[in-house]
XYZ file of N, CA and C in Angstrom:
570
model
N 0.830 -1.166 -0.017
C -0.008 0.006 -0.011
C 0.891 1.231 -0.002
N 0.497 2.246 -0.821
C 1.288 3.459 -0.930
C 1.045 4.364 0.275
N 2.134 4.923 0.760
C 2.042 5.917 1.825
C 1.638 7.246 1.183
N 0.503 7.859 1.619
C 0.047 9.087 0.985
C 1.061 10.209 1.050
N 1.868 10.234 2.097
C 2.894 11.261 2.211
C 3.963 11.122 1.128
N 4.319 9.886 0.790
C 5.339 9.703 -0.230
C 4.825 10.035 -1.616
N 3.543 9.955 -1.833
C 2.945 10.376 -3.082
C 2.905 11.888 -3.194
N 2.568 12.499 -2.083
C 2.448 13.970 -2.054
C 3.809 14.659 -2.110
N 4.735 14.188 -1.301
C 6.060 14.789 -1.240
C 7.092 13.710 -1.378
N 7.973 13.820 -2.391
C 8.994 12.772 -2.547
C 9.922 12.745 -1.329
N 10.457 11.579 -1.011
C 11.328 11.476 0.167
C 12.641 12.177 -0.043
N 13.209 12.664 1.081
C 14.537 13.237 1.012
C 15.504 12.091 0.992
N 16.493 12.109 0.106
C 17.393 10.995 -0.038
C 18.441 10.949 1.062
N 18.796 12.080 1.599
C 19.812 12.092 2.662
C 19.125 12.344 4.011
N 19.762 11.874 5.074
C 19.235 12.110 6.399
C 19.392 13.586 6.750
N 18.336 14.250 7.279
C 18.431 15.667 7.571
C 19.551 15.974 8.571
N 20.495 16.797 8.157
C 21.603 17.172 9.030
C 21.513 18.643 9.408
N 20.708 19.379 8.731
C 20.563 20.826 8.966
C 19.839 21.401 7.775
N 19.566 22.682 7.877
C 18.845 23.315 6.771
C 19.716 23.469 5.543
N 19.079 23.499 4.426
C 19.759 23.682 3.138
C 19.540 25.118 2.693
N 20.654 25.785 2.395
C 20.572 27.149 1.886
C 20.379 27.065 0.379
N 19.303 27.657 -0.149
C 19.043 27.511 -1.583
C 20.030 28.324 -2.422
N 20.400 27.740 -3.544
C 21.267 28.354 -4.526
C 20.602 28.160 -5.881
N 21.196 28.735 -6.895
C 20.703 28.517 -8.242
C 20.729 27.040 -8.603
N 21.737 26.336 -8.189
C 21.855 24.896 -8.460
C 20.744 24.132 -7.752
N 20.482 24.477 -6.467
C 19.401 23.828 -5.735
C 18.071 24.111 -6.456
N 17.859 25.355 -6.863
C 16.602 25.723 -7.514
C 16.389 24.889 -8.800
N 17.420 24.726 -9.551
C 17.303 24.030 -10.834
C 17.281 22.485 -10.692
N 17.504 21.988 -9.472
C 17.545 20.519 -9.255
C 16.174 19.876 -9.283
N 15.093 20.680 -9.170
C 13.753 20.108 -9.151
C 12.769 21.153 -9.636
N 11.807 20.778 -10.489
C 10.837 21.770 -10.979
C 10.058 22.467 -9.846
N 9.786 21.728 -8.751
C 9.053 22.330 -7.636
C 9.869 23.455 -6.995
N 11.196 23.288 -6.966
C 12.060 24.316 -6.391
C 11.999 25.587 -7.220
N 11.970 25.449 -8.554
C 11.929 26.628 -9.441
C 10.677 27.439 -9.141
N 9.552 26.763 -9.053
C 8.284 27.461 -8.794
C 8.256 27.997 -7.365
N 8.613 27.206 -6.380
C 8.542 27.643 -5.007
C 9.453 28.827 -4.712
N 10.608 28.847 -5.364
C 11.543 29.957 -5.184
C 11.262 31.117 -6.129
N 10.066 31.136 -6.704
C 9.616 32.258 -7.512
C 10.520 32.534 -8.718
N 10.951 31.438 -9.382
C 11.790 31.549 -10.561
C 13.030 32.382 -10.282
N 13.531 32.266 -9.045
C 14.791 32.963 -8.662
C 14.568 34.153 -7.755
N 13.384 34.714 -7.732
C 13.146 35.904 -6.888
C 13.323 35.602 -5.406
N 13.090 34.369 -4.990
C 13.267 33.984 -3.617
C 14.699 33.783 -3.203
N 15.613 33.807 -4.172
C 17.026 33.689 -3.869
C 17.649 35.001 -3.442
N 16.874 36.066 -3.472
C 17.383 37.371 -3.041
C 17.869 37.288 -1.606
N 19.121 37.793 -1.360
C 19.626 37.723 0.037
C 18.880 38.624 1.008
N 18.264 39.684 0.480
C 17.481 40.588 1.337
C 16.046 40.620 0.852
N 15.144 40.530 1.786
C 13.690 40.647 1.543
C 13.177 39.775 0.412
N 13.389 38.437 0.485
C 12.902 37.596 -0.576
C 11.400 37.653 -0.776
N 10.642 37.844 0.307
C 9.186 37.956 0.175
C 8.774 39.166 -0.638
N 9.461 40.274 -0.418
C 9.203 41.468 -1.200
C 9.596 41.262 -2.649
N 10.717 40.602 -2.890
C 11.130 40.344 -4.273
C 10.124 39.441 -4.988
N 9.620 38.422 -4.248
C 8.605 37.559 -4.838
C 7.324 38.307 -5.157
N 6.929 39.211 -4.280
C 5.736 40.013 -4.478
C 5.920 40.946 -5.663
N 7.101 41.551 -5.804
C 7.407 42.416 -6.944
C 7.369 41.608 -8.249
N 7.905 40.389 -8.231
C 7.886 39.519 -9.379
C 6.422 39.213 -9.783
N 5.591 38.931 -8.756
C 4.174 38.629 -9.008
C 3.508 39.839 -9.645
N 3.806 41.035 -9.160
C 3.221 42.274 -9.669
C 3.633 42.493 -11.124
N 4.917 42.325 -11.411
C 5.416 42.513 -12.797
C 4.752 41.518 -13.750
N 4.619 40.274 -13.348
C 3.993 39.274 -14.197
C 2.502 39.565 -14.377
N 1.865 40.036 -13.324
C 0.440 40.399 -13.417
C 0.253 41.503 -14.460
N 1.104 42.531 -14.394
C 1.016 43.644 -15.334
C 1.187 43.150 -16.770
N 2.140 42.234 -16.955
C 2.379 41.674 -18.305
C 1.184 40.850 -18.827
N 0.517 40.168 -17.901
C -0.539 39.236 -18.302
C -1.950 39.775 -18.175
N -2.142 40.886 -17.464
C -3.491 41.305 -17.123
C -4.391 41.525 -18.317
N -3.888 42.008 -19.422
C -4.708 42.244 -20.608
C -4.763 41.024 -21.526
N -3.976 40.013 -21.232
C -3.919 38.835 -22.086
C -4.823 37.703 -21.563
N -5.211 37.771 -20.316
C -6.041 36.723 -19.727
C -7.420 37.289 -19.410
N -8.417 36.445 -19.592
C -9.778 36.826 -19.222
C -9.959 36.689 -17.712
N -11.060 37.207 -17.216
C -11.362 37.094 -15.792
C -11.380 35.618 -15.384
N -12.008 34.800 -16.196
C -12.094 33.362 -15.918
C -10.719 32.713 -15.904
N -9.908 33.055 -16.872
C -8.549 32.498 -16.928
C -7.726 32.916 -15.709
N -7.878 34.169 -15.278
C -7.188 34.616 -14.059
C -7.658 33.801 -12.868
N -8.959 33.581 -12.767
C -9.490 32.805 -11.653
C -8.893 31.404 -11.637
N -8.886 30.740 -12.776
C -8.315 29.398 -12.860
C -6.814 29.402 -12.577
N -6.107 30.395 -13.089
C -4.666 30.485 -12.821
C -4.387 30.604 -11.343
N -5.199 31.381 -10.650
C -4.978 31.565 -9.217
C -5.333 30.302 -8.440
N -6.428 29.653 -8.805
C -6.788 28.385 -8.143
C -5.684 27.351 -8.330
N -5.197 27.198 -9.556
C -4.124 26.231 -9.835
C -2.850 26.648 -9.109
N -2.575 27.965 -9.061
C -1.361 28.450 -8.379
C -1.395 28.133 -6.884
N -2.560 28.219 -6.299
C -2.685 27.917 -4.871
C -2.524 26.410 -4.624
N -3.225 25.599 -5.421
C -3.143 24.150 -5.204
C -1.758 23.610 -5.559
N -1.213 24.040 -6.699
C 0.143 23.599 -7.048
C 1.150 24.182 -6.071
N 0.872 25.398 -5.588
C 1.749 26.031 -4.633
C 1.857 25.242 -3.356
N 0.774 24.672 -2.919
C 0.807 23.846 -1.722
C 1.805 22.704 -1.920
N 1.735 22.054 -3.054
C 2.647 20.936 -3.344
C 4.086 21.400 -3.462
N 4.337 22.460 -4.277
C 5.742 22.864 -4.478
C 6.342 23.426 -3.210
N 5.541 24.076 -2.371
C 6.060 24.558 -1.092
C 6.408 23.392 -0.168
N 5.566 22.368 -0.142
C 5.820 21.204 0.682
C 7.077 20.475 0.241
N 7.206 20.267 -1.060
C 8.392 19.569 -1.588
C 9.666 20.357 -1.299
N 9.629 21.654 -1.567
C 10.832 22.480 -1.416
C 11.191 22.634 0.063
N 10.223 22.831 0.910
C 10.503 22.918 2.354
C 11.122 21.636 2.867
N 10.598 20.519 2.383
C 11.171 19.231 2.844
C 12.604 19.079 2.345
N 12.855 19.439 1.113
C 14.210 19.343 0.586
C 15.173 20.337 1.270
N 14.619 21.419 1.774
C 15.455 22.427 2.495
C 15.531 22.082 3.980
N 14.713 21.095 4.411
C 14.678 20.644 5.813
C 14.286 21.773 6.759
N 13.365 22.641 6.304
C 12.877 23.772 7.106
C 11.378 23.874 6.879
N 10.610 24.035 7.944
C 9.158 24.065 7.825
C 8.654 25.283 7.053
N 9.314 26.422 7.164
C 8.824 27.647 6.488
C 9.995 28.519 6.092
N 10.739 28.123 5.070
C 11.916 28.900 4.644
C 11.493 30.227 4.010
N 12.252 31.286 4.327
C 11.894 32.603 3.787
C 12.123 32.677 2.275
N 12.959 31.836 1.740
C 13.232 31.892 0.328
C 12.098 31.282 -0.536
N 11.176 30.565 0.079
C 10.005 30.099 -0.626
C 9.055 31.285 -0.724
N 8.786 31.717 -2.001
C 7.979 32.933 -2.203
C 6.750 32.671 -3.072
N 6.509 31.415 -3.438
C 5.333 31.160 -4.272
C 4.069 31.561 -3.536
N 4.076 31.480 -2.217
C 2.917 31.860 -1.427
C 2.627 33.352 -1.617
N 3.659 34.190 -1.638
C 3.450 35.630 -1.923
C 2.926 35.835 -3.326
N 3.471 35.083 -4.279
C 3.087 35.269 -5.680
C 1.624 34.947 -5.874
N 1.191 33.775 -5.471
C -0.217 33.366 -5.660
C -1.167 34.280 -4.911
N -0.809 34.643 -3.653
C -1.705 35.491 -2.854
C -1.784 36.891 -3.418
N -0.666 37.422 -3.916
C -0.720 38.788 -4.465
C -1.438 38.847 -5.791
N -1.329 37.777 -6.590
C -2.145 37.705 -7.799
C -3.612 37.754 -7.450
N -4.016 37.064 -6.413
C -5.385 37.093 -5.969
C -5.810 38.513 -5.612
N -4.990 39.227 -4.861
C -5.258 40.627 -4.487
C -5.394 41.486 -5.736
N -4.421 41.437 -6.633
C -4.447 42.304 -7.823
C -5.649 41.973 -8.734
N -5.968 40.697 -8.827
C -7.117 40.296 -9.656
C -8.407 40.853 -9.084
N -8.563 40.785 -7.775
C -9.827 41.199 -7.167
C -9.942 42.726 -7.009
N -8.837 43.458 -6.999
C -8.928 44.923 -6.923
C -8.988 45.565 -8.301
N -8.768 44.783 -9.349
C -8.812 45.333 -10.711
C -10.251 45.571 -11.120
N -10.482 46.565 -11.966
C -9.474 47.430 -12.578
C -9.038 48.540 -11.630
N -7.769 48.794 -11.628
C -7.228 49.895 -10.830
C -5.967 50.386 -11.517
N -5.566 51.598 -11.216
C -4.361 52.162 -11.829
C -3.120 51.775 -11.052
N -1.984 52.324 -11.458
C -0.708 52.055 -10.800
C -0.795 52.340 -9.312
N -1.402 53.479 -8.943
C -1.456 53.879 -7.547
C -2.311 52.925 -6.712
N -3.360 52.411 -7.294
C -4.172 51.426 -6.618
C -3.396 50.129 -6.417
N -2.642 49.714 -7.431
C -1.826 48.527 -7.303
C -0.696 48.722 -6.289
N -0.117 49.946 -6.278
C 0.931 50.250 -5.317
C 0.381 50.190 -3.860
N -0.811 50.727 -3.674
C -1.453 50.663 -2.356
C -1.700 49.198 -1.957
N -2.153 48.413 -2.908
C -2.381 46.968 -2.619
C -1.060 46.277 -2.266
N 0.021 46.618 -2.986
C 1.345 46.066 -2.712
C 1.772 46.430 -1.306
N 1.661 47.713 -0.954
C 2.109 48.176 0.381
C 1.291 47.495 1.497
N -0.009 47.415 1.314
C -0.863 46.775 2.322
C -0.534 45.289 2.457
N -0.399 44.606 1.313
C -0.087 43.180 1.350
C 1.266 42.939 2.021
N 2.278 43.745 1.686
C 3.614 43.550 2.306
C 3.522 43.818 3.807
N 2.720 44.827 4.207
C 2.542 45.087 5.614
C 1.972 43.868 6.333
N 0.866 43.352 5.817
C 0.211 42.233 6.487
C 1.104 40.997 6.450
N 1.840 40.778 5.375
C 2.704 39.601 5.288
C 3.944 39.715 6.183
N 4.500 40.894 6.272
C 5.737 41.067 7.066
C 5.485 41.235 8.552
N 4.505 42.077 8.916
C 4.229 42.358 10.312
C 3.407 41.245 10.951
N 2.555 40.629 10.195
C 1.714 39.506 10.619
C 0.825 39.849 11.817
N -0.002 40.872 11.683
C -0.909 41.179 12.788
C -2.033 40.162 12.914
N -2.534 39.952 14.125
C -3.701 39.157 14.397
C -3.868 37.849 13.668
N -4.837 37.767 12.745
C -5.110 36.499 12.084
C -3.966 35.996 11.180
N -3.133 36.886 10.709
C -1.987 36.454 9.874
C -0.990 35.747 10.747
N -0.760 36.252 11.970
C 0.157 35.573 12.891
C -0.370 34.218 13.275
N -1.686 34.131 13.508
C -2.288 32.823 13.863
C -2.053 31.842 12.724
N -2.329 32.262 11.481
C -2.139 31.361 10.324
C -0.682 30.990 10.143
N 0.217 31.941 10.392
C 1.653 31.676 10.232
C 2.139 30.602 11.237
N 1.639 30.640 12.451
C 2.113 29.725 13.494
C 1.369 28.388 13.528
N 0.310 28.277 12.755
C -0.575 27.123 12.822
C 0.179 25.794 12.670
N 1.128 25.716 11.734
C 1.814 24.453 11.493
C 3.304 24.507 11.785
N 3.743 25.521 12.511
C 5.172 25.616 12.860
C 5.600 24.597 13.910
N 4.663 23.996 14.605
C 5.008 23.058 15.663
C 4.980 21.588 15.190
N 4.707 21.351 13.905
C 4.677 19.949 13.463
C 6.095 19.394 13.505
N 6.192 18.112 13.743
C 7.491 17.466 13.855
C 7.597 16.391 12.757
N 8.429 16.651 11.744
C 8.574 15.685 10.658
C 9.050 14.297 11.092
N 9.706 14.205 12.240
C 10.200 12.894 12.693
C 9.087 12.053 13.315
N 7.998 12.692 13.731
C 6.914 11.928 14.359
C 5.565 12.044 13.613
N 5.427 13.058 12.793
C 4.169 13.285 12.076
C 4.327 12.982 10.603
N 3.694 11.901 10.110
C 3.876 11.523 8.708
C 3.338 12.555 7.726
N 2.464 13.437 8.196
C 1.917 14.483 7.324
C 2.540 15.843 7.526
N 3.674 15.898 8.226
C 4.268 17.172 8.627
C 4.585 18.064 7.452
N 5.179 17.503 6.387
C 5.586 18.335 5.263
C 4.391 18.829 4.466
N 3.364 18.007 4.379
C 2.143 18.416 3.731
C 1.491 19.570 4.495
N 1.478 19.458 5.851
C 0.957 20.537 6.679
C 1.831 21.802 6.541
N 3.118 21.608 6.519
C 4.033 22.753 6.388
C 3.789 23.472 5.067
N 3.602 22.696 3.986
C 3.327 23.327 2.686
C 2.052 24.143 2.702
N 1.010 23.605 3.367
C -0.242 24.370 3.438
C -0.066 25.596 4.352
N 0.715 25.438 5.444
C 0.961 26.536 6.352
C 1.708 27.678 5.642
N 2.635 27.323 4.778
C 3.365 28.334 4.013
C 2.388 29.169 3.196
N 1.447 28.499 2.528
C 0.480 29.173 1.692
C -0.566 29.942 2.516
N -0.984 29.374 3.638
C -2.117 29.904 4.367
C -1.909 31.322 4.916
N -0.762 31.595 5.512
C -0.608 32.941 6.100
C -0.630 34.028 5.033
N -0.145 33.721 3.830
C -0.214 34.742 2.776
C -1.625 34.888 2.223
N -2.385 33.825 2.209
C -3.790 33.947 1.802
C -4.580 34.759 2.839
N -4.246 34.608 4.104
C -4.912 35.429 5.120
C -4.442 36.885 4.976
N -3.167 37.091 4.691
C -2.668 38.465 4.443
C -3.389 39.071 3.245
N -3.631 38.284 2.240
C -4.365 38.762 1.036
C -5.799 39.154 1.441
N -6.437 38.297 2.251
C -7.805 38.604 2.718
C -7.817 39.913 3.496
N -6.849 40.085 4.396
C -6.796 41.338 5.190
C -6.567 42.521 4.291
N -5.699 42.385 3.281
C -5.457 43.455 2.328
C -6.732 43.824 1.591
N -7.442 42.803 1.118
C -8.686 43.038 0.393
C -9.753 43.664 1.284
N -9.780 43.272 2.544
C -10.752 43.835 3.505
C -10.486 45.326 3.698
N -9.215 45.697 3.880
C -8.876 47.113 4.058
C -9.215 47.924 2.819
N -8.913 47.376 1.641
C -9.223 48.063 0.376
C -10.720 48.208 0.207
N -11.476 47.174 0.541
C -12.947 47.240 0.416
C -13.513 48.308 1.358
N -13.008 48.377 2.592
C -13.466 49.372 3.540
C -13.082 50.771 3.049
N -11.873 50.905 2.510
C -11.407 52.201 1.987
C -12.290 52.656 0.817
N -12.618 51.714 -0.091
C -13.467 52.058 -1.234
C -14.898 52.398 -0.802
N -15.352 51.778 0.265
C -16.712 52.003 0.753
C -16.832 53.403 1.366
N -15.790 53.844 2.064
C -15.801 55.170 2.695
C -15.380 56.163 1.680
């Protein structure tokens, strides 16, 4: 019988000795790493989350007139579900439950924000960027709760730890996106 964890996340071939610092070589070693590290934006030595969010914004601007509303919706749904998997795989290979260099969570969540606040101009997108970065970096209230939800899992005793960690990586950014959208909705209402 197949172990569901081995189907979801491939096993690490070496015994965990410590965390793995991602490099270009690490990123290119597995397709999940490329996506999870935001096609290299997560390799930034300073503020990888901000770099991933900027990458998401640039790609959104390039694609916003090329994709329909429906296509954007499907892209975001697939990005979130695939993101769960790529974040779990990459975190496991890095031997860290929530590495800062994994930025796919910022990318998928910020696409959701930009899609739902559109149409808006540059200043509206900049405000969305600033709010999202605030909620993601400072982690007030519900964002902190979501961020800490799976930080206590133990991969040595919990067979689903990496799957939980992958979802936890995605979840706090989705909550940050919700908080961003809530503030923008309140601002637009007033």
